[in-house]
Coordinates of C-alpha atoms and ligand atoms in Angstrom, one line a residue:
X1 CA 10.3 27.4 -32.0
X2 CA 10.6 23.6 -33.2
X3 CA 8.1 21.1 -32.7
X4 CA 8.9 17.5 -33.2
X5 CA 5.7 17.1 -35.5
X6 CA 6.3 17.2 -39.5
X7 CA 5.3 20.0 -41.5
X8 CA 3.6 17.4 -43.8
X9 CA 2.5 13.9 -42.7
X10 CA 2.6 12.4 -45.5
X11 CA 6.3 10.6 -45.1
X12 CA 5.4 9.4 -42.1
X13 CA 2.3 8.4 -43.3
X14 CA 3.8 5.7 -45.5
X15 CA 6.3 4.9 -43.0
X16 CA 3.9 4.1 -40.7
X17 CA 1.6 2.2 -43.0
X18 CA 4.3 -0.1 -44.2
X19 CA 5.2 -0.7 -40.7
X20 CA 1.6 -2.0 -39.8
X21 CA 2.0 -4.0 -43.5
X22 CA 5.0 -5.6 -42.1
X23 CA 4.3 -6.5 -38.7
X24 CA 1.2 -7.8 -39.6
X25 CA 3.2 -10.3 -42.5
X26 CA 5.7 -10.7 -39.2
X27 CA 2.9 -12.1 -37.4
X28 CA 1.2 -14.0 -39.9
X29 CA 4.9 -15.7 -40.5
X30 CA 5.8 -16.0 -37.3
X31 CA 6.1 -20.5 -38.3
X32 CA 8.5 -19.8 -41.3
X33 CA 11.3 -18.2 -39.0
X34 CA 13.6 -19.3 -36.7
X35 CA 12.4 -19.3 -32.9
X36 CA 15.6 -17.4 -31.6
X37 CA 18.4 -16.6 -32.9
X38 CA 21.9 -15.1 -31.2
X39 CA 22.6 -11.5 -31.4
X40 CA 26.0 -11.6 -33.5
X41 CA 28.8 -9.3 -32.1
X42 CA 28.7 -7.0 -34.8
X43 CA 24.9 -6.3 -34.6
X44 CA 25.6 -5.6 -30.7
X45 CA 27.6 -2.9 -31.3
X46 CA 25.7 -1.3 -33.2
X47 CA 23.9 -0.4 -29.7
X48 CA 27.0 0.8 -28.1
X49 CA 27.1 4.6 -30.4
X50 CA 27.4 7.9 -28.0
X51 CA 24.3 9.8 -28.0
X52 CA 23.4 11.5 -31.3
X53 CA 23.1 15.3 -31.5
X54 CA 21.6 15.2 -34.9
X55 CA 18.9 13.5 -35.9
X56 CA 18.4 10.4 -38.6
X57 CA 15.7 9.9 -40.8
X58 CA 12.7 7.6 -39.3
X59 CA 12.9 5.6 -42.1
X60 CA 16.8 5.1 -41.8
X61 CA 16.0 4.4 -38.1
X62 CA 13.2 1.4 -39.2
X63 CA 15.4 0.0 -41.6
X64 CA 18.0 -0.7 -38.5
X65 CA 15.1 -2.5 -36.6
X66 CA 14.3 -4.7 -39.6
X67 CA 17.8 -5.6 -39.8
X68 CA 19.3 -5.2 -36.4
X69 CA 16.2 -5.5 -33.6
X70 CA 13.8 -7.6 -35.0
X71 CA 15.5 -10.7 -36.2
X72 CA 17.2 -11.0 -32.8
X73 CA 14.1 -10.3 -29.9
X74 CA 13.0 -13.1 -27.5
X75 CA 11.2 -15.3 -29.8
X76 CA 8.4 -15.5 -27.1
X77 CA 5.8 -15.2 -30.5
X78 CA 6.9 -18.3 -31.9
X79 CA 4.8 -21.6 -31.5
X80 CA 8.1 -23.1 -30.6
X81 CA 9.0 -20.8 -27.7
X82 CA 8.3 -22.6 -24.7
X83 CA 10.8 -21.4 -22.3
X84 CA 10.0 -19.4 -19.1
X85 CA 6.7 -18.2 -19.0
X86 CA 6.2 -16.1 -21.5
X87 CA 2.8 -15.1 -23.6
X88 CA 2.7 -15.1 -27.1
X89 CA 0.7 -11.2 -27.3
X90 CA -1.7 -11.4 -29.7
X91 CA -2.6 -8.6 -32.9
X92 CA -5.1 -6.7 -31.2
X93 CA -3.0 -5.7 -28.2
X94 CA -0.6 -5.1 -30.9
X95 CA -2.8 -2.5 -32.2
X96 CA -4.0 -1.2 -29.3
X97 CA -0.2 -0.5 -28.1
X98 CA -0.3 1.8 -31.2
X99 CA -3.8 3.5 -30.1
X100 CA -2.0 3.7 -26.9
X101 CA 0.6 5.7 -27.9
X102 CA -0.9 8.0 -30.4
X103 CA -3.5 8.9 -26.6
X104 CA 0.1 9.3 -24.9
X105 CA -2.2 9.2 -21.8
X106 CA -1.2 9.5 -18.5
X107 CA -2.8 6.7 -16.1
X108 CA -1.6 7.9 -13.0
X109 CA -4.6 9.4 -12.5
X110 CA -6.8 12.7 -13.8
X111 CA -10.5 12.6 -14.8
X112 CA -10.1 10.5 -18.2
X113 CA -10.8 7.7 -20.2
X114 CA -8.3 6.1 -19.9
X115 CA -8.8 5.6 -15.8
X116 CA -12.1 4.3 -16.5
X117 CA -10.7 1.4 -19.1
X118 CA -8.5 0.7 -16.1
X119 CA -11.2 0.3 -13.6
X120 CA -13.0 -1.7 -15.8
X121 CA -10.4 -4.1 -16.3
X122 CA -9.8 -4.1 -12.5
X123 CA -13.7 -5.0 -12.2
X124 CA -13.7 -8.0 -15.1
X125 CA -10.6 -9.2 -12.9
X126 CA -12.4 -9.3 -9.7
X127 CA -15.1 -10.4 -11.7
X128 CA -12.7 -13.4 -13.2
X129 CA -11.0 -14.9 -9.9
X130 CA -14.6 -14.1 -7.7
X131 CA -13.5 -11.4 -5.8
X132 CA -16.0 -8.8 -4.5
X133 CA -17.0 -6.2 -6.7
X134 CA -15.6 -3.4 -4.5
X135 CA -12.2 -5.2 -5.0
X136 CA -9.5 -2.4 -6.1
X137 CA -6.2 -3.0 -8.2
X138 CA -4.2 -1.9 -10.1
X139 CA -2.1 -2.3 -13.9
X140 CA 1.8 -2.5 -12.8
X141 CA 4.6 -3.9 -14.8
X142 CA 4.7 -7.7 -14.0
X143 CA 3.8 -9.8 -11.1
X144 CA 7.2 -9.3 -9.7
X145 CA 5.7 -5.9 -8.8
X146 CA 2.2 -6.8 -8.0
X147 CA 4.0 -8.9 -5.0
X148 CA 5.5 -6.1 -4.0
X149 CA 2.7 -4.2 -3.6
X150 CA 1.1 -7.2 -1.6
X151 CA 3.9 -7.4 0.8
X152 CA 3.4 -3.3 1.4
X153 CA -0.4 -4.0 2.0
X154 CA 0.5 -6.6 4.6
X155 CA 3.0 -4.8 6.0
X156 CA 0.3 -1.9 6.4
X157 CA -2.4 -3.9 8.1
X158 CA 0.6 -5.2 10.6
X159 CA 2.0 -1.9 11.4
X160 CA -0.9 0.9 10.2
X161 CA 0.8 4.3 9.1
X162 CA 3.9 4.0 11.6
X163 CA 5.1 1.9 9.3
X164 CA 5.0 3.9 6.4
X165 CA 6.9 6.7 8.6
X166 CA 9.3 4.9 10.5
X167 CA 9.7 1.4 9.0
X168 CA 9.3 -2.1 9.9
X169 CA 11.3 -0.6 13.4
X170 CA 11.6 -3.3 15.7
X171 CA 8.7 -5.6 14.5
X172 CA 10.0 -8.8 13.7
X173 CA 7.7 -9.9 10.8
X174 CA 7.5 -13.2 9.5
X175 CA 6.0 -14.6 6.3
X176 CA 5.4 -17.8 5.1
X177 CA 5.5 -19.2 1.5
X178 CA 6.2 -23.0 -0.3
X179 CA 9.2 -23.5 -1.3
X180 CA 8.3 -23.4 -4.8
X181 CA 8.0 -19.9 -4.5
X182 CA 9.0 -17.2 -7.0
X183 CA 11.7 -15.3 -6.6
X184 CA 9.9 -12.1 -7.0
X185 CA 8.5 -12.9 -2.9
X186 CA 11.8 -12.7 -1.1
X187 CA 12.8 -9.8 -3.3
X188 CA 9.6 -7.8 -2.7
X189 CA 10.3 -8.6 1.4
X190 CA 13.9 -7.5 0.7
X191 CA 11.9 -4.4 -1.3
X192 CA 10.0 -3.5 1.3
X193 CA 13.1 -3.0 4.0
X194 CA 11.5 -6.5 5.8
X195 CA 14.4 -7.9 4.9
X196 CA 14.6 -11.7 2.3
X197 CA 15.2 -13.1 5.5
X198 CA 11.7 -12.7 7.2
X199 CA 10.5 -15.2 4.4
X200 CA 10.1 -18.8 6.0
X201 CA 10.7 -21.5 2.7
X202 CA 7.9 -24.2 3.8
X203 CA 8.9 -27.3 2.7
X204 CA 6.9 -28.8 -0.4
X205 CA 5.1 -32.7 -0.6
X206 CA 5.4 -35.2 -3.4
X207 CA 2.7 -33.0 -4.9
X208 CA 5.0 -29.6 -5.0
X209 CA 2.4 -27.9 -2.9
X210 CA 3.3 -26.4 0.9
X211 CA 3.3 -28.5 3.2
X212 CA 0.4 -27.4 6.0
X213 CA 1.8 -29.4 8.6
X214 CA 5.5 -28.1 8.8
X215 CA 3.9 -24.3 7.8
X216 CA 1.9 -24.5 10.9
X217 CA 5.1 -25.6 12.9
X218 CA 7.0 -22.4 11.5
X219 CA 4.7 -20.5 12.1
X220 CA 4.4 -21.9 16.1
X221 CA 7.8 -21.6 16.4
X222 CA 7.9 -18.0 15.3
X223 CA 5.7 -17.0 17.4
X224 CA 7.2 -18.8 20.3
X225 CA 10.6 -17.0 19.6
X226 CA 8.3 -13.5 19.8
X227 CA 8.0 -12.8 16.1
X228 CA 4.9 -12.1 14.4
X229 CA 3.5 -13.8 11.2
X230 CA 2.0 -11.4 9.3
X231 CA 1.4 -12.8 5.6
X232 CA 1.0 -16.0 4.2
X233 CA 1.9 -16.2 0.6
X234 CA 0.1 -18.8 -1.6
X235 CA 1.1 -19.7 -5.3
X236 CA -1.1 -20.5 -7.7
X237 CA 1.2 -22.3 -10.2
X238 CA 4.5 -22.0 -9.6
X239 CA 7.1 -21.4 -11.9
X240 CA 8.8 -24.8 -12.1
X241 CA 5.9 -27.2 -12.1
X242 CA 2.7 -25.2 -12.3
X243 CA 1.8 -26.1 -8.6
X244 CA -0.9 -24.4 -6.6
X245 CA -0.8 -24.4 -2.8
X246 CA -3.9 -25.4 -1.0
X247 CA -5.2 -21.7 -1.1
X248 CA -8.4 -22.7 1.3
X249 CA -6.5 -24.0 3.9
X250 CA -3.9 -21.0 3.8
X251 CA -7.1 -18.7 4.2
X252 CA -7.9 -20.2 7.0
X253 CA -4.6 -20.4 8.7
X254 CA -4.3 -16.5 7.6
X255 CA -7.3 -15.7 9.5
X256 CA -6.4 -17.6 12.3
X257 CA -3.4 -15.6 12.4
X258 CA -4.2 -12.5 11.3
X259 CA -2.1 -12.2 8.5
X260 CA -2.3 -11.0 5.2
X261 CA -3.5 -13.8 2.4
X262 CA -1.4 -13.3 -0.2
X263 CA -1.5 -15.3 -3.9
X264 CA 1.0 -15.3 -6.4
X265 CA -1.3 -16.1 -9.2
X266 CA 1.5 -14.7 -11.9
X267 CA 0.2 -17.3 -14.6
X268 CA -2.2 -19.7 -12.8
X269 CA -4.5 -17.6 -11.5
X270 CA -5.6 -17.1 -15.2
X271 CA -7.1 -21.1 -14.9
X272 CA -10.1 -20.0 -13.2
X273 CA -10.8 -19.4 -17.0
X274 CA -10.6 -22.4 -17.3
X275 CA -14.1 -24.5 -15.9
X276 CA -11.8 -27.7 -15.9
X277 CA -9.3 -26.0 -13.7
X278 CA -10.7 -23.5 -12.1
X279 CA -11.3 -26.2 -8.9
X280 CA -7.5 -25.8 -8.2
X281 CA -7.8 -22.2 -8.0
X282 CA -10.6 -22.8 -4.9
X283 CA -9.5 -20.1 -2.5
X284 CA -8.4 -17.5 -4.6
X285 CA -11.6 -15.7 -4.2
X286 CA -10.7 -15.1 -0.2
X287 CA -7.1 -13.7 -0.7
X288 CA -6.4 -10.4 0.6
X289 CA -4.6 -9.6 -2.7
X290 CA -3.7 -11.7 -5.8
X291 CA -0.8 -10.7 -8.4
X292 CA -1.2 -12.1 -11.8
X293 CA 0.1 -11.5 -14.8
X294 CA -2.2 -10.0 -18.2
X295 CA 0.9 -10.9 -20.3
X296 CA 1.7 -14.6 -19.9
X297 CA -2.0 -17.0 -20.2
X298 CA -4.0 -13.6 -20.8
X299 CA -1.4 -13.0 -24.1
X300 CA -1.4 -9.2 -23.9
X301 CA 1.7 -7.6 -25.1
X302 CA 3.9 -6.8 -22.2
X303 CA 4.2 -5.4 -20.4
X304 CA 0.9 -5.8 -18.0
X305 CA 0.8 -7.4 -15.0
X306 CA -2.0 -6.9 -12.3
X307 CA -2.7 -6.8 -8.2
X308 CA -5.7 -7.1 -6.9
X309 CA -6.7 -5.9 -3.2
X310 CA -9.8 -7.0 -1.7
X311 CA -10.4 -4.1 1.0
X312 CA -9.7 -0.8 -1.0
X313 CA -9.3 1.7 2.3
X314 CA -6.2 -0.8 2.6
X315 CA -4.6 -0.6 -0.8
X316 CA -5.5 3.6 -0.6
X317 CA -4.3 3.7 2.7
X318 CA -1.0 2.1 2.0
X319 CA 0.2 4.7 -0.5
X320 CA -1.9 7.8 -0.7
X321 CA 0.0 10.4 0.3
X322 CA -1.1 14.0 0.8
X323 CA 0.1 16.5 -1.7
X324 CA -1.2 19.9 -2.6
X325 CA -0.2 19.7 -6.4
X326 CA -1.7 16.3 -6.8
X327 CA -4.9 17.2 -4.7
X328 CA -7.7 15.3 -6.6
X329 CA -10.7 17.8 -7.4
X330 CA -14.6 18.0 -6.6
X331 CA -14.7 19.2 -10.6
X332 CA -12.8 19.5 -13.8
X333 CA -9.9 16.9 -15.1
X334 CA -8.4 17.1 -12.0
X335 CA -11.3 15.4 -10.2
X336 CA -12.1 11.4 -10.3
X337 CA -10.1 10.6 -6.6
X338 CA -8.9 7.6 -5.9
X339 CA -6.1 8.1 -9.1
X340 CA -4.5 4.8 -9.4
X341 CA -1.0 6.7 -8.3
X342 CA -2.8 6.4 -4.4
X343 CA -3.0 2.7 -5.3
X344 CA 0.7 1.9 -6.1
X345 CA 4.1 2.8 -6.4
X346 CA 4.1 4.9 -10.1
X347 CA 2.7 7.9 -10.4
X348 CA 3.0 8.8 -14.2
X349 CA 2.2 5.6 -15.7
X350 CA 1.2 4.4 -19.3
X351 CA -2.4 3.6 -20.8
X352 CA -1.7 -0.5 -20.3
X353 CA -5.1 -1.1 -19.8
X354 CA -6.3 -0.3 -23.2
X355 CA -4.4 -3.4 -24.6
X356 CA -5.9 -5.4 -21.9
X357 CA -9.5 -4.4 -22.3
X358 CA -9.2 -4.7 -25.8
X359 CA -7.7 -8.3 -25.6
X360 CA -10.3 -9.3 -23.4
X361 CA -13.2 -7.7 -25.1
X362 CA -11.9 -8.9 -28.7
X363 CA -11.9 -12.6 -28.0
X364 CA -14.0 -13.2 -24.7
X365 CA -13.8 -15.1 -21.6
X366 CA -14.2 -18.1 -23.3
X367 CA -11.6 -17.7 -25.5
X368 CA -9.0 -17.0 -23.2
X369 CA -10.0 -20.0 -20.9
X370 CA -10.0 -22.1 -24.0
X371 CA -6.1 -21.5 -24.6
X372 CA -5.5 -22.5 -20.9
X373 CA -7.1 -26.0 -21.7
X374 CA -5.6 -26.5 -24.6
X375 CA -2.1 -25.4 -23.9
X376 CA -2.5 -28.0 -20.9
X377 CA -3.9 -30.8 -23.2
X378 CA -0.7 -30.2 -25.1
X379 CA 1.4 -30.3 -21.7
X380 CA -0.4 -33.8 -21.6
X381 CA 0.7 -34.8 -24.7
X382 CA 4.1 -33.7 -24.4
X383 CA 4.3 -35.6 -20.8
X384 CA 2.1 -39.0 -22.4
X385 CA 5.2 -39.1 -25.0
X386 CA 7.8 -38.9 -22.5
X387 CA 6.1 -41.7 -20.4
X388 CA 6.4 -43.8 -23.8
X389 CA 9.8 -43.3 -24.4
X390 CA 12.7 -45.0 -22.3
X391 CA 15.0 -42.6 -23.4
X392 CA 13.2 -39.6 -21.7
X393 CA 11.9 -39.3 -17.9
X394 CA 9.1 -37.1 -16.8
X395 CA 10.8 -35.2 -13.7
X396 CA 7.4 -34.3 -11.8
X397 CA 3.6 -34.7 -12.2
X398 CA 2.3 -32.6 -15.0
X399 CA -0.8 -30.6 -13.6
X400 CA -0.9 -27.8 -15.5
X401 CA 0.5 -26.8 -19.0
X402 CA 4.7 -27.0 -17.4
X403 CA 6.4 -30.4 -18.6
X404 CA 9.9 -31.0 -16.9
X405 CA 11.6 -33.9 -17.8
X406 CA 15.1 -35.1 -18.7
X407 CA 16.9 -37.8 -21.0
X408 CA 17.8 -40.8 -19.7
X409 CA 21.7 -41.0 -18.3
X410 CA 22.2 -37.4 -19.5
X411 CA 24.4 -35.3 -17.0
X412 CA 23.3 -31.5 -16.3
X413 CA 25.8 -30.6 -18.7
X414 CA 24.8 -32.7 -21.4
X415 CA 21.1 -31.5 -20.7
X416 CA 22.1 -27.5 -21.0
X417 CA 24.1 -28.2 -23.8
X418 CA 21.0 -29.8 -25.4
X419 CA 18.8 -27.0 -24.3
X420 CA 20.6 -24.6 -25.5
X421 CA 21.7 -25.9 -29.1
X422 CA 17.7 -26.5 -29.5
X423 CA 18.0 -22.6 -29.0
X424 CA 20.9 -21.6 -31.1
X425 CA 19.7 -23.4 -33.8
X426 CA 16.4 -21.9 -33.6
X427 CA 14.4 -25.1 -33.4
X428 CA 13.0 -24.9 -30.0
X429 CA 13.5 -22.5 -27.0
X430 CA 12.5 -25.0 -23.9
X431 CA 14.2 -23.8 -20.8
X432 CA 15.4 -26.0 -18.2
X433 CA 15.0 -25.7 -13.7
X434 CA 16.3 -27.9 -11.0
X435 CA 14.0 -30.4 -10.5
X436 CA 15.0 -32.3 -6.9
X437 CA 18.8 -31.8 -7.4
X438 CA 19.0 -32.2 -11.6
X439 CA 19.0 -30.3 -14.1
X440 CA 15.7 -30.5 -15.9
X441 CA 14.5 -29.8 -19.4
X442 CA 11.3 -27.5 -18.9
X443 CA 8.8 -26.8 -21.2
X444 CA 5.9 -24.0 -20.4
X445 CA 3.3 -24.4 -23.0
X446 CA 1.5 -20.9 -23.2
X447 CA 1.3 -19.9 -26.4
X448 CA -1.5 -19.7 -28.4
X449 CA 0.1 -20.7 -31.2
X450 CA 1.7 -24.0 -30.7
X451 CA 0.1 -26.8 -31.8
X452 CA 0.2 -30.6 -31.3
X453 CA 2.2 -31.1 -33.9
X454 CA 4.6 -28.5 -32.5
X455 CA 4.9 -30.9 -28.9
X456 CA 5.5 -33.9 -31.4
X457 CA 8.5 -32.6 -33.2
X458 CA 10.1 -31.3 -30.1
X459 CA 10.1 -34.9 -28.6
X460 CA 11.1 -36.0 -31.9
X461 CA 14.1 -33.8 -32.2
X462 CA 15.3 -34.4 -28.8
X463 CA 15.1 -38.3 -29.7
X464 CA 17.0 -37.8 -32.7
X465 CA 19.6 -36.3 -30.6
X466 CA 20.1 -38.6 -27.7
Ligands
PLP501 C1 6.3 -14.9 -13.9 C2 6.1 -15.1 -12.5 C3 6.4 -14.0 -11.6 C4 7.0 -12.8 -12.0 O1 6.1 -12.1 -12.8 P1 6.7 -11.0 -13.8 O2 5.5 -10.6 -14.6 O3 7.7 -11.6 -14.7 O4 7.2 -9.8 -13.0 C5 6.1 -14.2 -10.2 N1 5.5 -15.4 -9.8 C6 5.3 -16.4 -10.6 C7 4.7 -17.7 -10.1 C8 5.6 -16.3 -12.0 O5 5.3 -17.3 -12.9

């Protein structure tokens, strides 16, 4: 017999304290390093060795993280990042990934801790976007996943259990989203055997938000042509500008219909932390489902992304499934029924939540909401210096904390290039989207970290260049 555990501890021990000792300096000296920087070859193929059938040391195995994996990761920790959407995680939820893998729980379901954490995160959720209390949910990966299981709720209330067993069949199901929408939406439609093609692109206005006039035409002309509309997809903030739909109005056209009232809330819906922004979240609080993201505003580690489903006979309906091994008990560790594997796609599945509840409960409500203003006042600043500058153009309205603009005269090639020497240099790590047919410099403020001083040297860089 071998076990995997040391005969004495006290080697790893050590390793294991100076690994907390040094990602805690990595953390506090997050400003001193570069944001990014590229992979060189060499390092790469490091990661291309055939399996080993011995074993190496742990501490041989840290010191090739510290010099192979951790100078080249995403960056997304840096004050400077501000490409994408991505969080900035925060130390507690670093710690708590650690508590979370000494438990080695098993969230899929059981009588545990662990489930309860997870329902009370589900709760404070509900709780945050003013849902019912009765709301379920679940902890899945990202929002690109939390869509999909949105789109299998819908696709439950239009078809009920035949479609589980036989498909979408003939139904011709329509949906309906801006155009702004993720890409996550038509994949999750393509996911769920509906096909990318059942998604309807509605048209956008000067404001980035759907267009209710020309959705209520598709969705006339759909149903003239015998096909049934049977979600309508909202986005609170999308990805390129940080625009939110009129989610009221799409309630009220999904009731009218029928269909499922879907938001994409990835990032935005985390502004009803917010009491200055919460207004343009008005709506949310009547969606069938929402999918939002812990990991991007919320800054817990990823990964931890989050759906919510108002009526929770619907979300159990849609993917309980009967088996005598998993049969949830009156008593003992098997009991505790619904197991969040009858509310989503995983069955075994990590202990996310306690990284989540422990973010939350470490720095509050208010906290959290407090970084959504400010990274938006800083997306202010940001667009208030482009505005002053002729050399730089704002490409559309700032309304949240996503600044897209571009340099005066620049091609699209001269504006990647730009973008990505900021990057290789490890200055800055903007991205950049296609903002009405250019190439635009895009700047997602959601880090905790970055400061104003941060937004000024990034406009003062890119004039220096130009
Ligand atoms: C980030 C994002 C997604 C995808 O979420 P992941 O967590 O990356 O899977 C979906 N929709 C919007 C609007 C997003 O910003």
């Amino acid at each position: 017999m071998s076990t995997l555990d040391p005969a004495d501890w006290s080697a790893l021990r050590a390793l294991g304290h100076k690994m907390l000792d040094d990602m805690v300096d990595h953390l506090a000296g997050l400003r001193d390093g570069p944001v990014w920087r590229p992979m060189p070859g060499v390092v790469r193929q490091g990661f291309t060795a055939p399996l080993p059938s011995q074993g190496a040391a742990p501490e041989v195995l840290y010191g090739r993280f510290q010099a192979e994996i951790q100078p080249y990761i995403t960056g997304n920790l840096h004050p400077r990042f501000m490409g994408w959407v991505h969080g900035g995680g925060n130390p507690v939820s670093m710690l708590a990934e650690l508590l979370a893998g000494a438990m080695n729980a098993n969230c899929g379901g059981r009588d545990h801790a662990g489930i309860a954490v997870e329902r009370q995160v589900i709760a404070w959720a509900a709780e945050m976007l003013g849902m019912p209390p009765e709301t379920s949910g679940v902890l899945l990966t990202g929002s690109s996943m939390a869509n999909f299981v949105a789109v299998l709720c819908a696709r439950y209330k239009a078809l009920g259990q035949a479609g589980r067993q036989n498909g979408a069949g003939g139904a011709k199901l329509t949906a309906y989203a801006s155009a702004g929408v993720h890409r996550c939406v038509p994949g999750a439609l393509d996911m769920a055997g509906l096909g990318s093609n059942a998604l309807r692109r509605i048209p956008v206005d000067a404001n980035f938000q759907m267009d209710i006039a020309a959705l209520r035409e598709a969705i006339a002309a759909d149903k003239a042509a015998g096909r049934t509309p049977f979600l309508i997809v909202g986005t609170a903030g999308t990805v390129d500008v940080g625009a939110f739909d009129n989610l009221g109005v799409l309630a009220d056209i999904a009731a009218a219909e029928n269909a499922w009232f879907h938001v994409d809330g990835a990032f935005g819906a985390l502004a009803a932390l917010s009491s200055t922004l919460k207004p343009a979240t008005a709506g949310i609080e009547r969606a069938d489902s929402v999918a939002f993201d812990f990991h991007k505003w919320a800054q817990v580690t990823y990964d931890a992304g989050c759906v919510l489903v108002r009526d929770p006979a619907m979300q159990l309906a849609t993917f309980a499934q009967a088996t005598s091994y998993l049969a949830a008990a009156p008593r003992g560790l098997a009991a505790g029924a619904p197991w969040p594997c009858d509310l989503g796609p995983d069955l075994s599945r990590g202990f996310r939540a306690l990284k989540v509840w422990m973010t939350l409960s470490a720095y509050g409500s208010a906290a959290l909401g407090g970084i959504v203003d400010d990274t938006c006042t800083l997306a202010q600043r940001l667009a208030a210096q482009i505005k002053a500058s002729p050399k730089l153009e704002l490409l559309a309205p700032v309304k949240l904390n996503i600044v897209c603009f571009g340099v005066a005269g620049f091609t699209d090639t001269q504006t990647a290039d730009l973008v990505a020497d900021l990057q290789e240099e490890g200055l800055f790590a903007p991205s950049t989207t296609i903002i009405n047919g250019r190439l635009a410099i895009r700047a997602a403020i959601v880090n905790h970290r970055t400061l104003p001083e941060d937004i000024d040297a990034l406009v003062t860089e890119i004039l220096r260049r130009v």
